[in-house]
Coordinates of C-alpha atoms and ligand atoms in Angstrom, one line a residue:
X226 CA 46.2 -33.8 -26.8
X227 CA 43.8 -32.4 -29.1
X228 CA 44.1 -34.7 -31.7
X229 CA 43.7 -37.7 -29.1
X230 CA 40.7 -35.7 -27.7
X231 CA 39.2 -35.5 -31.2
X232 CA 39.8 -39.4 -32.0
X233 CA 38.5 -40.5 -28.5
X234 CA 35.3 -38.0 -28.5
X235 CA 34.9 -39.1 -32.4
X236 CA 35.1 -42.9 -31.7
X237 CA 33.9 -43.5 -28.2
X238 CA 31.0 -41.1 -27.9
X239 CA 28.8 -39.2 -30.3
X240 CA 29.7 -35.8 -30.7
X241 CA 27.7 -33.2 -28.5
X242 CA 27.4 -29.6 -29.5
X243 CA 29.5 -28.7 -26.5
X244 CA 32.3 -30.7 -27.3
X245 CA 32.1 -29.7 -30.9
X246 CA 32.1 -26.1 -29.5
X247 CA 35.2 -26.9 -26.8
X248 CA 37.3 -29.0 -29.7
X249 CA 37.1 -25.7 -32.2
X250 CA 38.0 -23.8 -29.2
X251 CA 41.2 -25.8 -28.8
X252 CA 41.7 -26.5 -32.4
X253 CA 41.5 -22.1 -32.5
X254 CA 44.1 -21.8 -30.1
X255 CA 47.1 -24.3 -30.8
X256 CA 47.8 -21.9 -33.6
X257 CA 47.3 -18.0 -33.1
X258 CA 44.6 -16.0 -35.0
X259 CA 46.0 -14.2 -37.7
X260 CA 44.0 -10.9 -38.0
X261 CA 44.2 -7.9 -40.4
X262 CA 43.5 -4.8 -39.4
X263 CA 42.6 -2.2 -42.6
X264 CA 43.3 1.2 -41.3
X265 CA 45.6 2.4 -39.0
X266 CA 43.1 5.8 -37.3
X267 CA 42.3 5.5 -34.0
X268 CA 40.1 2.5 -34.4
X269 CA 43.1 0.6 -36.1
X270 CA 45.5 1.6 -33.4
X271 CA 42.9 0.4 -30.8
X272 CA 42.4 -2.8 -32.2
X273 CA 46.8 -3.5 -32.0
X274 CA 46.2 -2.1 -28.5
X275 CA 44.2 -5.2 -27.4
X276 CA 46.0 -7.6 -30.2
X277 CA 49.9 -6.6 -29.1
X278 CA 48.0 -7.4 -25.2
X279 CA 47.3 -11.0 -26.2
X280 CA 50.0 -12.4 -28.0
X281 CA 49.2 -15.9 -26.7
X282 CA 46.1 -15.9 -29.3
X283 CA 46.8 -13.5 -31.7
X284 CA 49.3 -11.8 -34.3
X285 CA 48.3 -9.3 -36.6
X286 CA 49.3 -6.8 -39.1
X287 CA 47.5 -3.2 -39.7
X288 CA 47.7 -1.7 -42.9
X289 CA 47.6 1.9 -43.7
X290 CA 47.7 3.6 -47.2
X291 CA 48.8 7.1 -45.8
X292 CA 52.2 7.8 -44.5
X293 CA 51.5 7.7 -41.0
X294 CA 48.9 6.5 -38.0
X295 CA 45.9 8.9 -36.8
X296 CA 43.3 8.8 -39.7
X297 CA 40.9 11.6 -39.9
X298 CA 43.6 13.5 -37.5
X299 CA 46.3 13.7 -40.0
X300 CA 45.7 17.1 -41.2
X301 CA 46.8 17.5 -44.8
X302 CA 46.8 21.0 -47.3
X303 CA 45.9 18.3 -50.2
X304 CA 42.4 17.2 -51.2
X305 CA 41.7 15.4 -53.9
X306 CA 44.5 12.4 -54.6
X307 CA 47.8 12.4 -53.6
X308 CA 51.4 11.4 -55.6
X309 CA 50.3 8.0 -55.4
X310 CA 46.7 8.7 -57.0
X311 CA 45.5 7.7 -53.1
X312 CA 42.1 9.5 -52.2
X313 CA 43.1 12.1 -49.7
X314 CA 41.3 10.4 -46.6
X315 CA 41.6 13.3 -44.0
X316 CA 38.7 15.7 -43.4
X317 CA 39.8 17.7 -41.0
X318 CA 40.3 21.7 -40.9
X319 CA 43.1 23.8 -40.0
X320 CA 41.6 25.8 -37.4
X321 CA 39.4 22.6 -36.0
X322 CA 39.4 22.2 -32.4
X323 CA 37.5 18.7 -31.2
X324 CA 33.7 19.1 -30.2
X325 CA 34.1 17.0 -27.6
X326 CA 36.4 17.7 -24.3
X327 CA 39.3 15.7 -24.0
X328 CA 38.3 14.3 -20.3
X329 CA 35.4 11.8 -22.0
X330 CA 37.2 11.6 -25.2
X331 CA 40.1 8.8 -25.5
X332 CA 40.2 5.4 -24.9
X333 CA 39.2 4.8 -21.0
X334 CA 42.7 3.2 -20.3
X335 CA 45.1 6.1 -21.8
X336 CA 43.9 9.6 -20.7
X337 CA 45.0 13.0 -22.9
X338 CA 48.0 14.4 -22.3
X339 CA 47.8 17.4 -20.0
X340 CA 46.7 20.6 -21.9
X341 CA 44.8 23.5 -20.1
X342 CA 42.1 24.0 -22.6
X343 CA 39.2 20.8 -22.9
X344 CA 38.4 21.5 -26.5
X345 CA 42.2 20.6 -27.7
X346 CA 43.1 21.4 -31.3
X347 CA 43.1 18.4 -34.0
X348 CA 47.1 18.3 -33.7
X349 CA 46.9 17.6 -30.0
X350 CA 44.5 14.5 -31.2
X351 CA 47.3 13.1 -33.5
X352 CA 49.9 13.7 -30.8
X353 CA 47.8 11.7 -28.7
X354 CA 47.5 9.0 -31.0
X355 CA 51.1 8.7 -31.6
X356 CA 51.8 8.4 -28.5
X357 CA 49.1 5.8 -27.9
X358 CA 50.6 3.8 -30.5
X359 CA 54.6 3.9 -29.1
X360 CA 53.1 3.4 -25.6
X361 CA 52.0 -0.2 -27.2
X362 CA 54.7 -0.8 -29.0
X363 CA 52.5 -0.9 -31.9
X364 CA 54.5 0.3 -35.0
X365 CA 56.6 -2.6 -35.7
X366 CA 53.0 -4.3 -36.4
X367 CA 52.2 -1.3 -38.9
X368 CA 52.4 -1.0 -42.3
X369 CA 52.2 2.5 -44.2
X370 CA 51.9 3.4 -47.5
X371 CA 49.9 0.0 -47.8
X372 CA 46.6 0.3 -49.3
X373 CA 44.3 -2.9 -48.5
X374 CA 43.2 -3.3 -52.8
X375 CA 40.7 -6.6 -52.4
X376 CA 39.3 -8.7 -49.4
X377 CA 37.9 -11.9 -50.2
X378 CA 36.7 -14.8 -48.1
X379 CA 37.6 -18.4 -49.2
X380 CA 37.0 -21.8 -47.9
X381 CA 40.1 -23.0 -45.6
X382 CA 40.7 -26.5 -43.7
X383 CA 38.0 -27.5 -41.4
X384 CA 34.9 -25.6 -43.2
X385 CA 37.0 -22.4 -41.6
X386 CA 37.2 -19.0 -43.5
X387 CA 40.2 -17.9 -44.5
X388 CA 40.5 -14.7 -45.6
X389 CA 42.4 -13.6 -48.9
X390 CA 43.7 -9.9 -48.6
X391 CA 45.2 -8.1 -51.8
X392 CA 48.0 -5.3 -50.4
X393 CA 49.7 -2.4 -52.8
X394 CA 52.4 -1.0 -51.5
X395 CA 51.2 2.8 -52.9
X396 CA 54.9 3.7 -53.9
X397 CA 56.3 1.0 -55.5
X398 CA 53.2 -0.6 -56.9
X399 CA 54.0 -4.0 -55.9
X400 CA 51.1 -6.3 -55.1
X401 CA 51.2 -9.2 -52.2
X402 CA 48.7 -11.6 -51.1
X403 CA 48.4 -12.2 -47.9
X404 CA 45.9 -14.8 -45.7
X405 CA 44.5 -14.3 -42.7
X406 CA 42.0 -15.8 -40.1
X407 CA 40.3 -12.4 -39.3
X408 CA 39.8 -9.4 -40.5
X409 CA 39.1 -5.8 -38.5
X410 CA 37.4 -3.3 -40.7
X411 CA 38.8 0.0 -39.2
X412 CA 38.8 2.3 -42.3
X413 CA 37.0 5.3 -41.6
X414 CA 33.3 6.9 -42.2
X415 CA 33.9 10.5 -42.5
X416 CA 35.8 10.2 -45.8
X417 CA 33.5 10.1 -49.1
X418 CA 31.1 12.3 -49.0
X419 CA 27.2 12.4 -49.9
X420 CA 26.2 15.1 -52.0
X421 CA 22.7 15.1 -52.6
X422 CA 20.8 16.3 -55.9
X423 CA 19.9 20.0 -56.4
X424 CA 18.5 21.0 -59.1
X425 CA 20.2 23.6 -61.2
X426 CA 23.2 23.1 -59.3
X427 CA 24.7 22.3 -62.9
X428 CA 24.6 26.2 -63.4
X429 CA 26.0 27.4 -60.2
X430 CA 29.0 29.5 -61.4
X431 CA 30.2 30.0 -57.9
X432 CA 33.0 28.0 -55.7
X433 CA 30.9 24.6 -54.6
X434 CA 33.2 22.4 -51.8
X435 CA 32.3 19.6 -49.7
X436 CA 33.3 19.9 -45.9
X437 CA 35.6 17.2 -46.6
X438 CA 37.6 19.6 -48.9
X439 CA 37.2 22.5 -46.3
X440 CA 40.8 23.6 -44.5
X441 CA 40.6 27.0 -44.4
X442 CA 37.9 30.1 -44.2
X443 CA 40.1 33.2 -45.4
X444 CA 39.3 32.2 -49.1
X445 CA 35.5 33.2 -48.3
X446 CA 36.6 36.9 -47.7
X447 CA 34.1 39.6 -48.6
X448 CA 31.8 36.7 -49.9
X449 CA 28.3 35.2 -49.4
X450 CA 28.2 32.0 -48.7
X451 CA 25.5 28.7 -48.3
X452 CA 26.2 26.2 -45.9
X453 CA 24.2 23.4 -46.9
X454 CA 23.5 21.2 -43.5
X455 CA 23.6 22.3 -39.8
X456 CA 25.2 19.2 -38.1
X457 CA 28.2 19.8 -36.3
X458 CA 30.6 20.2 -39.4
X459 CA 27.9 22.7 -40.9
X460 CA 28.0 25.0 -38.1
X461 CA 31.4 25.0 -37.0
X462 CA 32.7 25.8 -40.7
X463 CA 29.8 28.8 -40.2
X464 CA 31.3 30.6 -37.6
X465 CA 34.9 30.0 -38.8
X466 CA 33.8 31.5 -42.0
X467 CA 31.4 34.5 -40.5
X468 CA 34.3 36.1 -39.5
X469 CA 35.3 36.8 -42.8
X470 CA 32.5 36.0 -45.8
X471 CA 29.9 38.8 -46.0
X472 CA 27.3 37.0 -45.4
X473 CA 26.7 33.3 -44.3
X474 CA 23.0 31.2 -45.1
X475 CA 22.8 28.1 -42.9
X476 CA 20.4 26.0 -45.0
X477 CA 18.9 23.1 -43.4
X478 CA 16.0 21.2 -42.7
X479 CA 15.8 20.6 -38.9
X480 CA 12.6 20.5 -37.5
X481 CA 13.3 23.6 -35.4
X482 CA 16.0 26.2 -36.4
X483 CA 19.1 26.1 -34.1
X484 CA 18.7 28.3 -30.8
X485 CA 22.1 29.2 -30.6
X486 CA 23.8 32.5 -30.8
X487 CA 25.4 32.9 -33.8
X488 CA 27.0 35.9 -35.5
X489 CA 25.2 39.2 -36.8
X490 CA 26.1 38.0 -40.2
X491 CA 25.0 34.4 -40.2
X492 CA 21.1 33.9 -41.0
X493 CA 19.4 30.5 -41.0
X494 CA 17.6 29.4 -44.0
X495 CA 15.5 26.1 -45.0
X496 CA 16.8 23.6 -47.2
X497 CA 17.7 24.3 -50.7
X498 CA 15.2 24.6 -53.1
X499 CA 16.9 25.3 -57.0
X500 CA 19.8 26.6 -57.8
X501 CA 20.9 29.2 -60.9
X502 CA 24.4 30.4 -61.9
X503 CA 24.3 32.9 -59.6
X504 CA 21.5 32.5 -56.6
X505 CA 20.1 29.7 -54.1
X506 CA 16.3 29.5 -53.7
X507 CA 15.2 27.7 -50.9
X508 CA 12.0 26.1 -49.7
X509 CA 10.6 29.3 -48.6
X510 CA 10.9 30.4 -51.7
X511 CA 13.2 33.4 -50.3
X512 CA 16.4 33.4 -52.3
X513 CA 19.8 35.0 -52.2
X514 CA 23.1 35.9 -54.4
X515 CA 25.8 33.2 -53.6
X516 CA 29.5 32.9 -54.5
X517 CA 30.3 29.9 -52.9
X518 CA 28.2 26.7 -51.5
X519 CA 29.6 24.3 -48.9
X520 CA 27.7 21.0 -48.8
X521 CA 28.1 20.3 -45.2
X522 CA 26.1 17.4 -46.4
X523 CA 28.1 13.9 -44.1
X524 CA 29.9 11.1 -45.6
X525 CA 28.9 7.6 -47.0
X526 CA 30.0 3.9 -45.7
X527 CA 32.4 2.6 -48.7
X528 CA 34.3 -0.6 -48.4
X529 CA 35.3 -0.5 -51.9
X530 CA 38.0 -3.6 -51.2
X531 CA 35.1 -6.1 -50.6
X532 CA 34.5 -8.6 -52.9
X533 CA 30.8 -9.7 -53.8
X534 CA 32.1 -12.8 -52.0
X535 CA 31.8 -10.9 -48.5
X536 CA 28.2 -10.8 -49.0
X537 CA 27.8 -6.9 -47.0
X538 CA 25.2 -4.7 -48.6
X539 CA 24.7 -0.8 -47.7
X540 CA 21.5 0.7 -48.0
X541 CA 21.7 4.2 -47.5
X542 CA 23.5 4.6 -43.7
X543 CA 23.2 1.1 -43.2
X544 CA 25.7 -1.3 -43.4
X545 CA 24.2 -5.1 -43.5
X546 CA 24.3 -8.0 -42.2
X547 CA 25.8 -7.1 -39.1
X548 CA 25.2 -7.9 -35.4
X549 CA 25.7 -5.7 -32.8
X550 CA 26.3 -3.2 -35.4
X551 CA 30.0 -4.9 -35.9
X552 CA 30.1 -8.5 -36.8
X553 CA 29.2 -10.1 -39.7
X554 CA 26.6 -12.5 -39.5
X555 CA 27.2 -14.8 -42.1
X556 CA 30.8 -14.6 -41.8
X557 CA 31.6 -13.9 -38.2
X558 CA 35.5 -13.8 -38.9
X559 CA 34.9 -9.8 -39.8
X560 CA 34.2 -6.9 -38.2
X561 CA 33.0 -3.1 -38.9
X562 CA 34.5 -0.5 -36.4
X563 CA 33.0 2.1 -35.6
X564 CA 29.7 2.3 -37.6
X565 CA 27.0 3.9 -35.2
X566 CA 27.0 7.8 -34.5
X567 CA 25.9 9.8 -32.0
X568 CA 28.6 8.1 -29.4
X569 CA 31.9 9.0 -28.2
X570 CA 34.4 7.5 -31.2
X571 CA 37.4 6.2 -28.8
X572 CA 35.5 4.6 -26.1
X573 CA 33.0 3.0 -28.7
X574 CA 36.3 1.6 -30.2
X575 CA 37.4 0.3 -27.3
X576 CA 34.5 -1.8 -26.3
X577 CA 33.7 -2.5 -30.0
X578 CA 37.6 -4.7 -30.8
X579 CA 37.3 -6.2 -27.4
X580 CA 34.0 -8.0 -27.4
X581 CA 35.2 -8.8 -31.1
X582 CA 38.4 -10.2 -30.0
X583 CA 36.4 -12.6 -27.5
X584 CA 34.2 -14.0 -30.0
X585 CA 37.6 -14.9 -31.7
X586 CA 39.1 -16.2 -28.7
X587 CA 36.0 -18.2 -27.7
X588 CA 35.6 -16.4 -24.8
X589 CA 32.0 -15.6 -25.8
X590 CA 30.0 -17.7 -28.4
X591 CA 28.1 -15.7 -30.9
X592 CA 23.8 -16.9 -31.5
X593 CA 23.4 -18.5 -34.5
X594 CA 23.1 -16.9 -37.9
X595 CA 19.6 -16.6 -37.7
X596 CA 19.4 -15.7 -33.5
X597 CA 22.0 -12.8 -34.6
X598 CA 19.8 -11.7 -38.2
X599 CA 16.4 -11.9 -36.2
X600 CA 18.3 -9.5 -33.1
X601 CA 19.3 -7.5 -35.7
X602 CA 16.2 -7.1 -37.3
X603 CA 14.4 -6.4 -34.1
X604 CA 16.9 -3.7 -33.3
X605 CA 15.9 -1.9 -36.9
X606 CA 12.6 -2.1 -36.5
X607 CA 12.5 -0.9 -33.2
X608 CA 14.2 2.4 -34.3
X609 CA 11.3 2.6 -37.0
X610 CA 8.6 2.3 -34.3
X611 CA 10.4 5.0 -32.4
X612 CA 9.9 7.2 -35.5
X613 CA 13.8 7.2 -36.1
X614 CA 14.2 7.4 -40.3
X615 CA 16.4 3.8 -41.8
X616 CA 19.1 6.8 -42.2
X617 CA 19.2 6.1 -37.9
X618 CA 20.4 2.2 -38.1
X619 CA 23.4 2.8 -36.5
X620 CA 22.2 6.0 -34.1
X621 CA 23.0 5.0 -30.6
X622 CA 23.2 6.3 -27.1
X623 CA 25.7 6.7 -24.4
X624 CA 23.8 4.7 -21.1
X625 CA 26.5 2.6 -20.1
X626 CA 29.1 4.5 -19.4
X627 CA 29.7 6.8 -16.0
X628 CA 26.9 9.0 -15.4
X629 CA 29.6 12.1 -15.2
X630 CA 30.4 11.2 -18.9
X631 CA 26.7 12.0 -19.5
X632 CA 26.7 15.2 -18.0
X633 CA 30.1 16.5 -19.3
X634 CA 28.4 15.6 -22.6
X635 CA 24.9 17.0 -21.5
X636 CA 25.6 19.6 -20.5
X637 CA 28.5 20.6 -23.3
X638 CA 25.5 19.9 -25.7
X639 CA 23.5 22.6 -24.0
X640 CA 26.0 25.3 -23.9
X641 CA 26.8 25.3 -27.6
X642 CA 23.4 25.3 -28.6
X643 CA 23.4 28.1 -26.2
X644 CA 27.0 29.8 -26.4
X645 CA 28.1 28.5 -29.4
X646 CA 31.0 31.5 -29.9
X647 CA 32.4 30.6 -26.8
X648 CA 31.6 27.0 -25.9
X649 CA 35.0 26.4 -26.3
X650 CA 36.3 28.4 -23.4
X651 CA 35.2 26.3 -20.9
X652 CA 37.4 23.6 -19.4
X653 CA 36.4 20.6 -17.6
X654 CA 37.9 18.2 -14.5
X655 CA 36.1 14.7 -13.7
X656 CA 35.9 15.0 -10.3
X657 CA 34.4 11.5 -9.7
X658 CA 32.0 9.1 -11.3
X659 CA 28.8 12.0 -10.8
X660 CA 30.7 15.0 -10.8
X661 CA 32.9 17.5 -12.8
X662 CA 34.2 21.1 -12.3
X663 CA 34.5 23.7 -14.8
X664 CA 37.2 26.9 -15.3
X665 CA 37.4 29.8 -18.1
X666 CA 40.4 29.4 -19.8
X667 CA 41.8 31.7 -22.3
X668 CA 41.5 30.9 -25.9
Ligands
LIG785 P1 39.8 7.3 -39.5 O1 40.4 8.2 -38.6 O2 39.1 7.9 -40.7 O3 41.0 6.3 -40.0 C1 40.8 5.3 -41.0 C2 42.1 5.0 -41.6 O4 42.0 3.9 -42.5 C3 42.8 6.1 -42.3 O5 44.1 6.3 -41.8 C4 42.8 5.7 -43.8 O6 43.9 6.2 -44.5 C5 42.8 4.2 -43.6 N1 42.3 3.4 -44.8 C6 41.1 3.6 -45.3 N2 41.0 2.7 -46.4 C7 42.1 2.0 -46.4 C8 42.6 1.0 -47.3 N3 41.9 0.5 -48.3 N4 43.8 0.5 -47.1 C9 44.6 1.0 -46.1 N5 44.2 2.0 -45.3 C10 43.0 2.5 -45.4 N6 35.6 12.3 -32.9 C11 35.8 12.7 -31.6 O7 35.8 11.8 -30.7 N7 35.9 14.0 -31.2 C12 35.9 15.0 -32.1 O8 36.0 16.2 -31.8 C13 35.8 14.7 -33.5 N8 35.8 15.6 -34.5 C14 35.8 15.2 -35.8 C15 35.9 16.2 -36.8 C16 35.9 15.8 -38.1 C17 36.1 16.9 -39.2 C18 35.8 14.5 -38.5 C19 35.8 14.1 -39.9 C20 35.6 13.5 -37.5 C21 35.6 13.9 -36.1 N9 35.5 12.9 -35.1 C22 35.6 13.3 -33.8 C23 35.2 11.5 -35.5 C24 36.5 10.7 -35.9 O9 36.2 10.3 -37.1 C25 36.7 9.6 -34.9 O10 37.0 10.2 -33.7 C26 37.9 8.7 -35.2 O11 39.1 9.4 -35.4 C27 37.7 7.8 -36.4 O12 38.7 6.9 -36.4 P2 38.7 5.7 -37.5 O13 40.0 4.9 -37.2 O14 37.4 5.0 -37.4 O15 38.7 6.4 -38.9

């Protein structure tokens, strides 16, 4: 019927942009939309959530180069590469509890297992995710140990992109192409990190560790040591490591210095000045004797399987040219999960594969090129005017969601800037949309 369509709208009438728009549309969904999904964390396992959900437009395959699903969440002793010569991709700590509670964390259709505490260790995360992904059904759809090597975007039938995907299967070596109609970018933004420059740092004869390579704090026994940065990594790792370093320096730039609490032996510092074998001079020109340094420094964006071909740029935390923070505007077939910060991860995910998926499905119809660049571009420059710094492309905000979601994470905020030691105490119950209820629990 839609080759009858296309004949009588080709001969018998000229071709309006509507029809053009409704005969893709068919055209789109005589056959399904092939989609790959690189990474299976919880942003890949979302996106099978609402792929499995659809079969009628879609099939899809998610590849994962680690031996099972959950990402960041798969805590693993190794840094470094593994057997394979795989980057280790997990950053996360033994003792690491989430900073978020577990009532606003997951995806809004599958709450948290029951737990009494709010602040649920990373092992209860993974749990969670497993268990997200049988409830789906998902693993027959998942492939691990498969590292995604090269994404390239080639011309198919019909103008249409197809894209060309490069798989290794990390144990055997064994390469496969594969093509598919859409690809879902879900590979994680908390795994290379960014070190910056300090000068003399080539000197420094003491232990030097990114957070990323941070499991555990008894190794800082009886030491001093430098935190570089006091984001949420930066002081966490502080007070796991207070109670057992001599001394720990919190070095960091923040307008203010952090209000909080903190341990007798943690001081706060300004940012780092020089370095020599031994000491760290910072900005104030007050120095101290240092065995070890953490850079608690964040991660950079890499998508080192993109060919030039996919035509994305990163300048510093931005990740270009992308609408909405996800699609690409040039090549609307792909998408980048989970790119702005400052927002609850799961929920974020959960919105971000479903408008995605409806582009696809031509449920919604993207602006043009240029209506999505010029949005884009307006977005940016907006965040300039508000005095953001570029680094803030991706910052967003949490307005849409229930106004108790808000105040959970309100007033969380407030009580570990506060109470940092024991922030983690408190449990919480959603009571309804505007209110929640919170208990003492036992640690
Ligand atoms: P990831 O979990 O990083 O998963 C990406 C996956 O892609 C990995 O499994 C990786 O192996 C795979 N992959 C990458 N490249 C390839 C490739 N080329 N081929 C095949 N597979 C590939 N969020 C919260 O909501 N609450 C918290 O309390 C919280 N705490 C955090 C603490 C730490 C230390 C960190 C690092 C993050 C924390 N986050 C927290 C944020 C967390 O990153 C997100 O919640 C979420 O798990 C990210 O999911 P993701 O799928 O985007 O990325």
């Amino acid at each position: 019927s839609v080759k009858l369509q296309l004949e009588t709208t080709h001969y018998l009438q000229p071709l309006t942009h509507d029809s053009v728009r409704f005969i893709n549309w068919q055209i789109r969904i005589m056959s399904r939309i092939r989609v790959a999904v690189i990474g299976g964390g919880a942003a890949g396992l979302c996106a099978g959530r609402h792929l499995v959900s659809d079969p009628q437009h879609f099939e899809f395959k998610i590849f994962e180069q680690w031996n099972e699903v959950g990402g960041t969440w798969c805590y693993t002793e190794m840094t470094g590469t593994d057997e394979y010569g795989v980057p280790i991709h997990s950053s996360m700590y033994r003792n690491l509890k989430t900073n978020v509670p577990k009532e606003i964390m997951p995806f809004p259709d599958f709450p948290f297992h029951d737990t009494d505490a709010s602040f649920v260790h990373h092992t209860d995360v993974l749990k969670y995710l497993k268990e997200y992904a049988r409830h789906y059904d998902l693993y027959k759809h998942i492939r691990l140990r498969t590292l995604v090597q090269e994404i390239k975007p080639t011309m198919g039938k019909c103008g249409k992109t197809v894209w060309k995907i490069v798989i290794k299967d990390v144990e055997s070596n064994i390469e496969e192409q594969m093509e598919f109609d859409a690809v879902i970018v879900c590979n994680g933004h908390y795994s290379v990190p960014s070190i910056p420059n300090i000068e003399g740092m080539d000197k420094f004869e003491g232990v030097t560790q990114h957070s990323k390579d941070y499991r555990s704090p008894e190794q800082f026994r009886g030491v001093n040591v430098v935190i570089l940065g006091a984001g949420s990594s930066g002081v966490d790792i502080a007070m796991e490591i207070s109670a057992y370093a001599k001394e720990v320096y919190i070095s960091h730039n923040l307008p203010e210095p952090l209000t909080c609490n903190l341990p007798s032996n943690v001081k706060q510092v300004p940012g780092i000045k020089f370095a020599s074998s031994t000491d760290f001079t910072f900005l104030d020109d007050s120095s101290t004797h240092a065995d070890a340094l953490i850079y608690c420094t964040g991660y950079k964006f890499n998508f080192p399987f993109l060919t030039p071909e996919c035509k994305v740029r990163i300048e510093g935390r931005r990740v270009m040219p992308l609408y909405k923070h996800l699609i690409h505007t040039e090549l609307p077939s792909i998408c980048f999960v989970g790119l702005p910060f400052q927002v609850l991860p799961f929920p974020l995910f959960h919105f971000q594969i479903q408008y995605f998926m409806k582009t696809l499905d031509g449920s919604i119809t993207l602006p043009s090129k240029e209506e999505m660049d010029e949005e884009t571009e307006k977005d940016f420059q907006r965040r300039l005017a508000m005095d953001m710094p570029p680094t803030c492309a991706h910052k967003m905000g949490l307005k849409r969601l229930p106004p108790v979601v808000r105040m959970v994470y309100d007033y969380v905020a407030d009580r570990r800037k506060n109470n940092l030691m024991h922030y983690k105490a408190e449990s919480y119950s959603l009571l309804d949309q505007g209110h929640f209820e919170k208990k003492e629990v036992s640690p």
